[in-house]
PDB file of C-alpha atoms and ligand atoms in Angstrom:
ATOM      1  CA  MET A 263     -93.790   4.383  62.978  1.00 53.00           C
ATOM      2  CA  SER A 264     -96.008   2.757  60.332  1.00 56.00           C
ATOM      3  CA  ASP A 265     -98.198   4.609  57.821  1.00 69.00           C
ATOM      4  CA  LYS A 266    -101.224   4.105  60.064  1.00 74.00           C
ATOM      5  CA  ILE A 267    -104.246   6.363  59.676  1.00 81.00           C
ATOM      6  CA  VAL A 268    -104.660   8.783  62.606  1.00 84.00           C
ATOM      7  CA  ASN A 269    -108.209   9.959  63.363  1.00 86.00           C
ATOM      8  CA  PHE A 270    -108.828  13.168  65.232  1.00 90.00           C
ATOM      9  CA  PRO A 271    -111.805  15.447  65.837  1.00 96.00           C
ATOM     10  CA  LEU A 272    -112.185  18.515  63.663  1.00 97.00           C
ATOM     11  CA  ILE A 273    -112.810  22.070  64.804  1.00 98.00           C
ATOM     12  CA  GLY A 274    -116.562  22.664  64.794  1.00 98.00           C
ATOM     13  CA  THR A 275    -117.466  19.000  65.388  1.00 98.00           C
ATOM     14  CA  PRO A 276    -118.653  17.263  68.593  1.00 98.00           C
ATOM     15  CA  ALA A 277    -115.822  16.138  70.878  1.00 98.00           C
ATOM     16  CA  PRO A 278    -115.714  12.306  70.908  1.00 98.00           C
ATOM     17  CA  GLU A 279    -117.410  10.746  73.936  1.00 98.00           C
ATOM     18  CA  PHE A 280    -115.480   8.547  76.372  1.00 98.00           C
ATOM     19  CA  SER A 281    -115.523   7.079  79.866  1.00 98.00           C
ATOM     20  CA  ALA A 282    -112.207   6.982  81.707  1.00 98.00           C
ATOM     21  CA  GLN A 283    -110.447   6.252  84.985  1.00 98.00           C
ATOM     22  CA  THR A 284    -108.781   9.370  86.395  1.00 99.00           C
ATOM     23  CA  THR A 285    -106.927  10.500  89.506  1.00 98.00           C
ATOM     24  CA  GLN A 286    -110.186  12.170  90.631  1.00 98.00           C
ATOM     25  CA  GLY A 287    -112.402   9.118  89.967  1.00 98.00           C
ATOM     26  CA  ASP A 288    -114.197   7.881  86.853  1.00 98.00           C
ATOM     27  CA  ILE A 289    -115.479  10.453  84.374  1.00 98.00           C
ATOM     28  CA  ASN A 290    -117.951  10.381  81.483  1.00 98.00           C
ATOM     29  CA  PHE A 291    -117.090  12.931  78.873  1.00 98.00           C
ATOM     30  CA  PRO A 292    -118.695  15.245  77.849  1.00 97.00           C
ATOM     31  CA  ALA A 293    -121.809  14.465  79.954  1.00 97.00           C
ATOM     32  CA  ASP A 294    -120.116  15.237  83.306  1.00 98.00           C
ATOM     33  CA  PHE A 295    -118.885  18.624  82.029  1.00 98.00           C
ATOM     34  CA  LYS A 296    -122.027  19.996  80.385  1.00 94.00           C
ATOM     35  CA  GLY A 297    -122.269  23.776  80.684  1.00 97.00           C
ATOM     36  CA  LYS A 298    -118.516  24.224  81.181  1.00 98.00           C
ATOM     37  CA  TRP A 299    -115.607  24.861  78.862  1.00 98.00           C
ATOM     38  CA  VAL A 300    -113.038  22.067  78.964  1.00 98.00           C
ATOM     39  CA  ILE A 301    -109.336  22.034  78.156  1.00 99.00           C
ATOM     40  CA  LEU A 302    -108.475  18.384  77.456  1.00 99.00           C
ATOM     41  CA  PHE A 303    -104.736  17.926  77.092  1.00 98.00           C
ATOM     42  CA  SER A 304    -102.274  15.058  76.763  1.00 98.00           C
ATOM     43  CA  HIS A 305     -98.646  14.705  77.770  1.00 98.00           C
ATOM     44  CA  PRO A 306     -96.129  12.046  76.678  1.00 98.00           C
ATOM     45  CA  ALA A 307     -95.324  10.414  80.011  1.00 98.00           C
ATOM     46  CA  ASP A 308     -95.290  10.764  83.790  1.00 98.00           C
ATOM     47  CA  PHE A 309     -91.935  11.348  85.535  1.00 98.00           C
ATOM     48  CA  THR A 310     -90.464  13.271  82.602  1.00 98.00           C
ATOM     49  CA  PRO A 311     -88.959  16.756  82.890  1.00 98.00           C
ATOM     50  CA  VAL A 312     -90.944  18.921  80.474  1.00 98.00           C
ATOM     51  CA  CYS A 313     -94.235  17.282  81.514  1.00 98.00           C
ATOM     52  CA  THR A 314     -93.414  17.990  85.153  1.00 98.00           C
ATOM     53  CA  THR A 315     -92.960  21.716  84.437  1.00 98.00           C
ATOM     54  CA  GLU A 316     -96.247  21.717  82.517  1.00 98.00           C
ATOM     55  CA  PHE A 317     -98.173  20.057  85.334  1.00 98.00           C
ATOM     56  CA  MET A 318     -96.712  22.465  87.861  1.00 98.00           C
ATOM     57  CA  THR A 319     -97.831  25.342  85.634  1.00 98.00           C
ATOM     58  CA  PHE A 320    -101.327  23.973  84.975  1.00 98.00           C
ATOM     59  CA  ALA A 321    -101.788  23.302  88.712  1.00 98.00           C
ATOM     60  CA  SER A 322    -100.707  26.867  89.525  1.00 98.00           C
ATOM     61  CA  MET A 323    -103.285  28.251  87.030  1.00 98.00           C
ATOM     62  CA  HIS A 324    -106.134  25.861  87.895  1.00 98.00           C
ATOM     63  CA  GLU A 325    -108.124  28.491  89.814  1.00 98.00           C
ATOM     64  CA  GLU A 326    -107.669  31.028  86.986  1.00 98.00           C
ATOM     65  CA  PHE A 327    -109.195  28.529  84.551  1.00 98.00           C
ATOM     66  CA  ARG A 328    -112.007  27.673  86.996  1.00 98.00           C
ATOM     67  CA  ALA A 329    -112.816  31.377  87.253  1.00 98.00           C
ATOM     68  CA  LEU A 330    -113.337  31.240  83.472  1.00 98.00           C
ATOM     69  CA  ASN A 331    -115.909  28.404  83.848  1.00 98.00           C
ATOM     70  CA  THR A 332    -113.290  25.986  82.531  1.00 98.00           C
ATOM     71  CA  GLU A 333    -112.242  22.544  83.729  1.00 98.00           C
ATOM     72  CA  LEU A 334    -108.872  20.959  82.967  1.00 98.00           C
ATOM     73  CA  ILE A 335    -108.516  17.262  82.098  1.00 99.00           C
ATOM     74  CA  GLY A 336    -105.068  15.735  81.559  1.00 98.00           C
ATOM     75  CA  LEU A 337    -104.195  12.425  79.898  1.00 98.00           C
ATOM     76  CA  SER A 338    -101.248  10.165  79.308  1.00 98.00           C
ATOM     77  CA  ILE A 339    -100.699   6.536  78.439  1.00 98.00           C
ATOM     78  CA  ASP A 340     -99.647   5.619  81.971  1.00 98.00           C
ATOM     79  CA  SER A 341    -101.326   3.689  84.774  1.00 98.00           C
ATOM     80  CA  ILE A 342    -103.346   5.281  87.551  1.00 98.00           C
ATOM     81  CA  HIS A 343    -100.638   4.212  90.030  1.00 98.00           C
ATOM     82  CA  SER A 344     -97.960   5.953  88.000  1.00 98.00           C
ATOM     83  CA  HIS A 345    -100.129   9.089  87.852  1.00 98.00           C
ATOM     84  CA  LEU A 346    -100.743   9.068  91.604  1.00 98.00           C
ATOM     85  CA  ALA A 347     -97.053   8.569  92.410  1.00 99.00           C
ATOM     86  CA  TRP A 348     -96.008  11.347  89.997  1.00 99.00           C
ATOM     87  CA  LEU A 349     -98.561  13.838  91.337  1.00 98.00           C
ATOM     88  CA  GLN A 350     -97.371  13.076  94.883  1.00 98.00           C
ATOM     89  CA  ALA A 351     -93.777  13.762  93.778  1.00 98.00           C
ATOM     90  CA  ILE A 352     -94.810  17.043  92.103  1.00 98.00           C
ATOM     91  CA  LYS A 353     -96.210  18.226  95.447  1.00 98.00           C
ATOM     92  CA  GLY A 354     -92.619  18.351  96.680  1.00 98.00           C
ATOM     93  CA  TYR A 355     -91.169  20.564  93.918  1.00 98.00           C
ATOM     94  CA  THR A 356     -90.620  24.319  93.653  1.00 98.00           C
ATOM     95  CA  TRP A 357     -89.841  25.884  90.274  1.00 98.00           C
ATOM     96  CA  ASN A 358     -90.379  29.195  88.484  1.00 98.00           C
ATOM     97  CA  GLY A 359     -92.155  30.727  91.474  1.00 98.00           C
ATOM     98  CA  ILE A 360     -94.525  27.746  91.763  1.00 98.00           C
ATOM     99  CA  GLU A 361     -94.230  26.164  95.215  1.00 98.00           C
ATOM    100  CA  LYS A 362     -95.208  22.559  95.928  1.00 98.00           C
ATOM    101  CA  PRO A 363     -98.285  22.507  93.684  1.00 98.00           C
ATOM    102  CA  SER A 364    -101.203  20.155  94.204  1.00 98.00           C
ATOM    103  CA  VAL A 365    -102.754  18.850  90.975  1.00 98.00           C
ATOM    104  CA  GLU A 366    -106.499  18.802  91.700  1.00 98.00           C
ATOM    105  CA  PHE A 367    -107.828  18.301  88.159  1.00 98.00           C
ATOM    106  CA  PRO A 368    -108.449  14.795  86.741  1.00 98.00           C
ATOM    107  CA  LEU A 369    -105.586  13.014  85.000  1.00 99.00           C
ATOM    108  CA  ILE A 370    -106.798  10.159  82.761  1.00 99.00           C
ATOM    109  CA  ALA A 371    -104.976   6.804  82.894  1.00 99.00           C
ATOM    110  CA  ASP A 372    -105.329   5.894  79.204  1.00 98.00           C
ATOM    111  CA  ILE A 373    -103.332   2.697  79.333  1.00 98.00           C
ATOM    112  CA  LYS A 374    -105.383   1.095  76.515  1.00 98.00           C
ATOM    113  CA  MET A 375    -105.014   4.281  74.417  1.00 98.00           C
ATOM    114  CA  ASP A 376    -108.773   4.460  73.816  1.00 98.00           C
ATOM    115  CA  VAL A 377    -109.034   8.221  74.337  1.00 98.00           C
ATOM    116  CA  ALA A 378    -105.648   8.975  72.749  1.00 98.00           C
ATOM    117  CA  ASN A 379    -106.750   7.190  69.557  1.00 97.00           C
ATOM    118  CA  LYS A 380    -110.079   9.042  69.436  1.00 97.00           C
ATOM    119  CA  TYR A 381    -108.308  12.402  69.739  1.00 98.00           C
ATOM    120  CA  GLY A 382    -105.350  11.826  67.400  1.00 97.00           C
ATOM    121  CA  MET A 383    -102.891  12.086  70.280  1.00 98.00           C
ATOM    122  CA  LEU A 384    -100.648   9.294  68.956  1.00 97.00           C
ATOM    123  CA  GLN A 385     -98.763  10.726  66.008  1.00 96.00           C
ATOM    124  CA  GLY A 386     -95.419  10.195  64.260  1.00 94.00           C
ATOM    125  CA  GLU A 387     -93.070  10.516  67.230  1.00 96.00           C
ATOM    126  CA  SER A 388     -94.160   7.375  69.095  1.00 97.00           C
ATOM    127  CA  ASP A 389     -96.626   4.489  68.927  1.00 95.00           C
ATOM    128  CA  THR A 390     -96.974   4.368  72.710  1.00 96.00           C
ATOM    129  CA  SER A 391     -96.834   7.913  74.055  1.00 98.00           C
ATOM    130  CA  ALA A 392     -99.056  10.878  73.255  1.00 98.00           C
ATOM    131  CA  VAL A 393     -97.930  14.175  71.767  1.00 98.00           C
ATOM    132  CA  ARG A 394     -98.716  17.358  73.693  1.00 98.00           C
ATOM    133  CA  ALA A 395    -102.273  17.918  72.451  1.00 98.00           C
ATOM    134  CA  VAL A 396    -104.665  20.617  73.670  1.00 98.00           C
ATOM    135  CA  PHE A 397    -108.388  20.530  72.834  1.00 98.00           C
ATOM    136  CA  PHE A 398    -110.601  23.507  73.710  1.00 99.00           C
ATOM    137  CA  ILE A 399    -114.177  22.251  74.002  1.00 98.00           C
ATOM    138  CA  ASP A 400    -117.161  24.553  74.486  1.00 98.00           C
ATOM    139  CA  PRO A 401    -120.072  24.081  76.947  1.00 98.00           C
ATOM    140  CA  GLU A 402    -122.087  22.259  74.241  1.00 97.00           C
ATOM    141  CA  GLY A 403    -119.255  19.748  73.724  1.00 97.00           C
ATOM    142  CA  VAL A 404    -118.033  21.174  70.404  1.00 98.00           C
ATOM    143  CA  VAL A 405    -114.286  21.329  69.599  1.00 98.00           C
ATOM    144  CA  LYS A 406    -113.289  24.980  69.107  1.00 98.00           C
ATOM    145  CA  THR A 407    -109.465  24.883  68.861  1.00 98.00           C
ATOM    146  CA  ILE A 408    -106.790  22.164  68.634  1.00 98.00           C
ATOM    147  CA  LEU A 409    -103.071  22.548  69.374  1.00 98.00           C
ATOM    148  CA  TYR A 410    -100.448  19.839  68.916  1.00 97.00           C
ATOM    149  CA  TYR A 411     -96.885  20.250  70.187  1.00 98.00           C
ATOM    150  CA  PRO A 412     -94.009  17.734  70.017  1.00 98.00           C
ATOM    151  CA  ALA A 413     -92.657  16.021  73.135  1.00 97.00           C
ATOM    152  CA  SER A 414     -89.593  18.286  73.276  1.00 97.00           C
ATOM    153  CA  MET A 415     -91.561  21.564  73.473  1.00 98.00           C
ATOM    154  CA  GLY A 416     -93.316  22.756  76.627  1.00 98.00           C
ATOM    155  CA  ARG A 417     -96.589  24.538  75.981  1.00 98.00           C
ATOM    156  CA  ASN A 418     -97.162  28.295  76.313  1.00 98.00           C
ATOM    157  CA  PHE A 419     -99.757  28.605  79.076  1.00 97.00           C
ATOM    158  CA  ASN A 420    -100.272  32.317  78.500  1.00 97.00           C
ATOM    159  CA  GLU A 421    -101.284  31.416  74.938  1.00 98.00           C
ATOM    160  CA  ILE A 422    -103.605  28.670  76.184  1.00 98.00           C
ATOM    161  CA  LYS A 423    -105.346  31.192  78.459  1.00 98.00           C
ATOM    162  CA  ARG A 424    -105.435  33.825  75.677  1.00 98.00           C
ATOM    163  CA  ILE A 425    -107.086  31.355  73.293  1.00 98.00           C
ATOM    164  CA  LEU A 426    -109.673  30.379  75.911  1.00 99.00           C
ATOM    165  CA  ILE A 427    -110.589  33.998  76.682  1.00 98.00           C
ATOM    166  CA  GLY A 428    -110.721  34.786  72.955  1.00 98.00           C
ATOM    167  CA  LEU A 429    -112.994  31.815  72.219  1.00 98.00           C
ATOM    168  CA  GLN A 430    -115.314  32.833  75.036  1.00 98.00           C
ATOM    169  CA  LYS A 431    -115.415  36.446  73.830  1.00 98.00           C
ATOM    170  CA  SER A 432    -116.062  35.435  70.253  1.00 98.00           C
ATOM    171  CA  ALA A 433    -118.889  33.082  71.321  1.00 98.00           C
ATOM    172  CA  ALA A 434    -120.501  35.630  73.647  1.00 98.00           C
ATOM    173  CA  GLU A 435    -120.268  38.717  71.413  1.00 97.00           C
ATOM    174  CA  GLY A 436    -120.171  37.362  67.842  1.00 97.00           C
ATOM    175  CA  VAL A 437    -116.904  39.181  67.148  1.00 98.00           C
ATOM    176  CA  ALA A 438    -113.609  38.020  65.615  1.00 98.00           C
ATOM    177  CA  LEU A 439    -110.171  38.772  67.012  1.00 98.00           C
ATOM    178  CA  PRO A 440    -107.275  40.272  65.074  1.00 98.00           C
ATOM    179  CA  ALA A 441    -103.671  39.099  64.912  1.00 98.00           C
ATOM    180  CA  ASN A 442    -101.934  39.135  68.289  1.00 98.00           C
ATOM    181  CA  TRP A 443    -105.174  40.089  70.078  1.00 98.00           C
ATOM    182  CA  HIS A 444    -105.039  40.292  73.841  1.00 98.00           C
ATOM    183  CA  PRO A 445    -107.936  40.910  76.243  1.00 97.00           C
ATOM    184  CA  GLY A 446    -108.861  44.600  76.153  1.00 97.00           C
ATOM    185  CA  ASP A 447    -107.664  45.151  72.560  1.00 98.00           C
ATOM    186  CA  ASP A 448    -110.066  46.241  69.802  1.00 98.00           C
ATOM    187  CA  VAL A 449    -112.126  43.428  68.249  1.00 98.00           C
ATOM    188  CA  ILE A 450    -113.364  42.940  64.674  1.00 98.00           C
ATOM    189  CA  VAL A 451    -117.074  43.062  63.824  1.00 97.00           C
ATOM    190  CA  PRO A 452    -118.199  40.639  61.084  1.00 96.00           C
ATOM    191  CA  PRO A 453    -118.118  42.100  57.552  1.00 96.00           C
ATOM    192  CA  PRO A 454    -121.482  43.176  56.096  1.00 95.00           C
ATOM    193  CA  GLY A 455    -123.018  40.721  53.628  1.00 95.00           C
ATOM    194  CA  THR A 456    -125.239  42.975  51.528  1.00 96.00           C
ATOM    195  CA  CYS A 457    -125.122  46.432  49.925  1.00 96.00           C
ATOM    196  CA  GLY A 458    -127.722  47.579  52.464  1.00 96.00           C
ATOM    197  CA  ALA A 459    -125.605  46.298  55.334  1.00 95.00           C
ATOM    198  CA  ILE A 460    -122.591  48.220  53.982  1.00 95.00           C
ATOM    199  CA  ARG A 461    -124.683  51.418  54.039  1.00 95.00           C
ATOM    200  CA  GLU A 462    -125.746  50.633  57.633  1.00 95.00           C
ATOM    201  CA  ARG A 463    -122.113  49.963  58.587  1.00 95.00           C
ATOM    202  CA  LYS A 464    -121.093  53.373  57.218  1.00 95.00           C
ATOM    203  CA  GLU A 465    -123.685  54.949  59.511  1.00 95.00           C
ATOM    204  CA  LEU A 466    -122.643  52.799  62.489  1.00 94.00           C
ATOM    205  CA  VAL A 467    -118.962  53.743  62.241  1.00 95.00           C
ATOM    206  CA  LYS A 468    -119.791  57.427  62.748  1.00 95.00           C
ATOM    207  CA  ASN A 469    -119.878  56.296  66.416  1.00 95.00           C
ATOM    208  CA  GLU A 470    -116.397  56.809  67.893  1.00 95.00           C
ATOM    209  CA  ASP A 471    -116.310  53.222  69.232  1.00 97.00           C
ATOM    210  CA  TYR A 472    -115.790  51.998  65.662  1.00 97.00           C
ATOM    211  CA  ASP A 473    -112.868  52.307  63.267  1.00 97.00           C
ATOM    212  CA  MET A 474    -113.634  51.251  59.670  1.00 96.00           C
ATOM    213  CA  LYS A 475    -110.505  50.642  57.584  1.00 97.00           C
ATOM    214  CA  ASP A 476    -112.508  49.390  54.610  1.00 95.00           C
ATOM    215  CA  TRP A 477    -116.062  48.081  54.108  1.00 94.00           C
ATOM    216  CA  PHE A 478    -114.999  44.552  55.165  1.00 96.00           C
ATOM    217  CA  LEU A 479    -112.652  45.509  58.039  1.00 97.00           C
ATOM    218  CA  THR A 480    -114.171  47.310  61.007  1.00 98.00           C
ATOM    219  CA  PHE A 481    -112.665  47.408  64.481  1.00 98.00           C
ATOM    220  CA  LYS A 482    -114.701  48.060  67.607  1.00 98.00           C
ATOM    221  CA  LYS A 483    -113.393  49.231  70.957  1.00 97.00           C
ATOM    222  CA  ASP A 484    -113.643  46.621  73.694  1.00 95.00           C
ATOM    223  CA  LYS A 485    -115.442  48.433  76.518  1.00 82.00           C
TER     224      LYS A 485
HETATM  225  C1  BEZ B 106     -90.408  15.447  78.803  1.00 82.21           C
HETATM  226  O1  BEZ B 106     -91.502  15.676  79.309  1.00 82.21           O
HETATM  227  O2  BEZ B 106     -89.388  15.972  79.191  1.00 82.21           O
HETATM  228  C2  BEZ B 106     -90.344  14.512  77.643  1.00 82.21           C
HETATM  229  C3  BEZ B 106     -91.247  13.478  77.517  1.00 82.21           C
HETATM  230  C4  BEZ B 106     -91.146  12.607  76.466  1.00 82.21           C
HETATM  231  C5  BEZ B 106     -90.156  12.771  75.508  1.00 82.21           C
HETATM  232  C6  BEZ B 106     -89.276  13.833  75.619  1.00 82.21           C
HETATM  233  C7  BEZ B 106     -89.360  14.722  76.693  1.00 82.21           C
END
């Protein structure tokens, strides 16, 4: 691969707009998804083994993501006909407790690599197939988290769901989440920014829902 410059969105910036052909019809992003969280992800190629296990897993969790006000959008640099044939084939497979899954979320046919180039999905492994990228985009169309995995490594879908739930919690409650946080664990309240706020925090933590380790590190029970 050449020393080409790869552009990609940054966390905290608007997700690049695009229009695309998908297995569920044409989409305009982010306009068609306003008010929802979106997980936009790429895979290297249709009819490949790791990608097949990932699509089976995403299909099996589709309703769980929908219940979290989240839509899935897949992408690879393959034609719409290749996508349709692959998704038909996937409907015949059973693996890891997932039986004959139906992929109902849109899969973008990015044959001209327009979207892949906007999202930095073409990296050092190949000039013609995307890495395994995952973009978490909030209901206002802002990028909140980016993951990139190599072609050889299937993604951890429990981690993808954990990140989504954590991002939603952080946005809704203004809290931060400690190392290895899982839903239900204690959260972190933002550190005070003034001497007065430190005094107020010392009062607040007399409540048993709080656990202050130091003035800048306070945990709160998740009730
Ligand atoms: C796979 O999905 O198995 C795969 C795709 C591209 C390169 C290597 C592995």
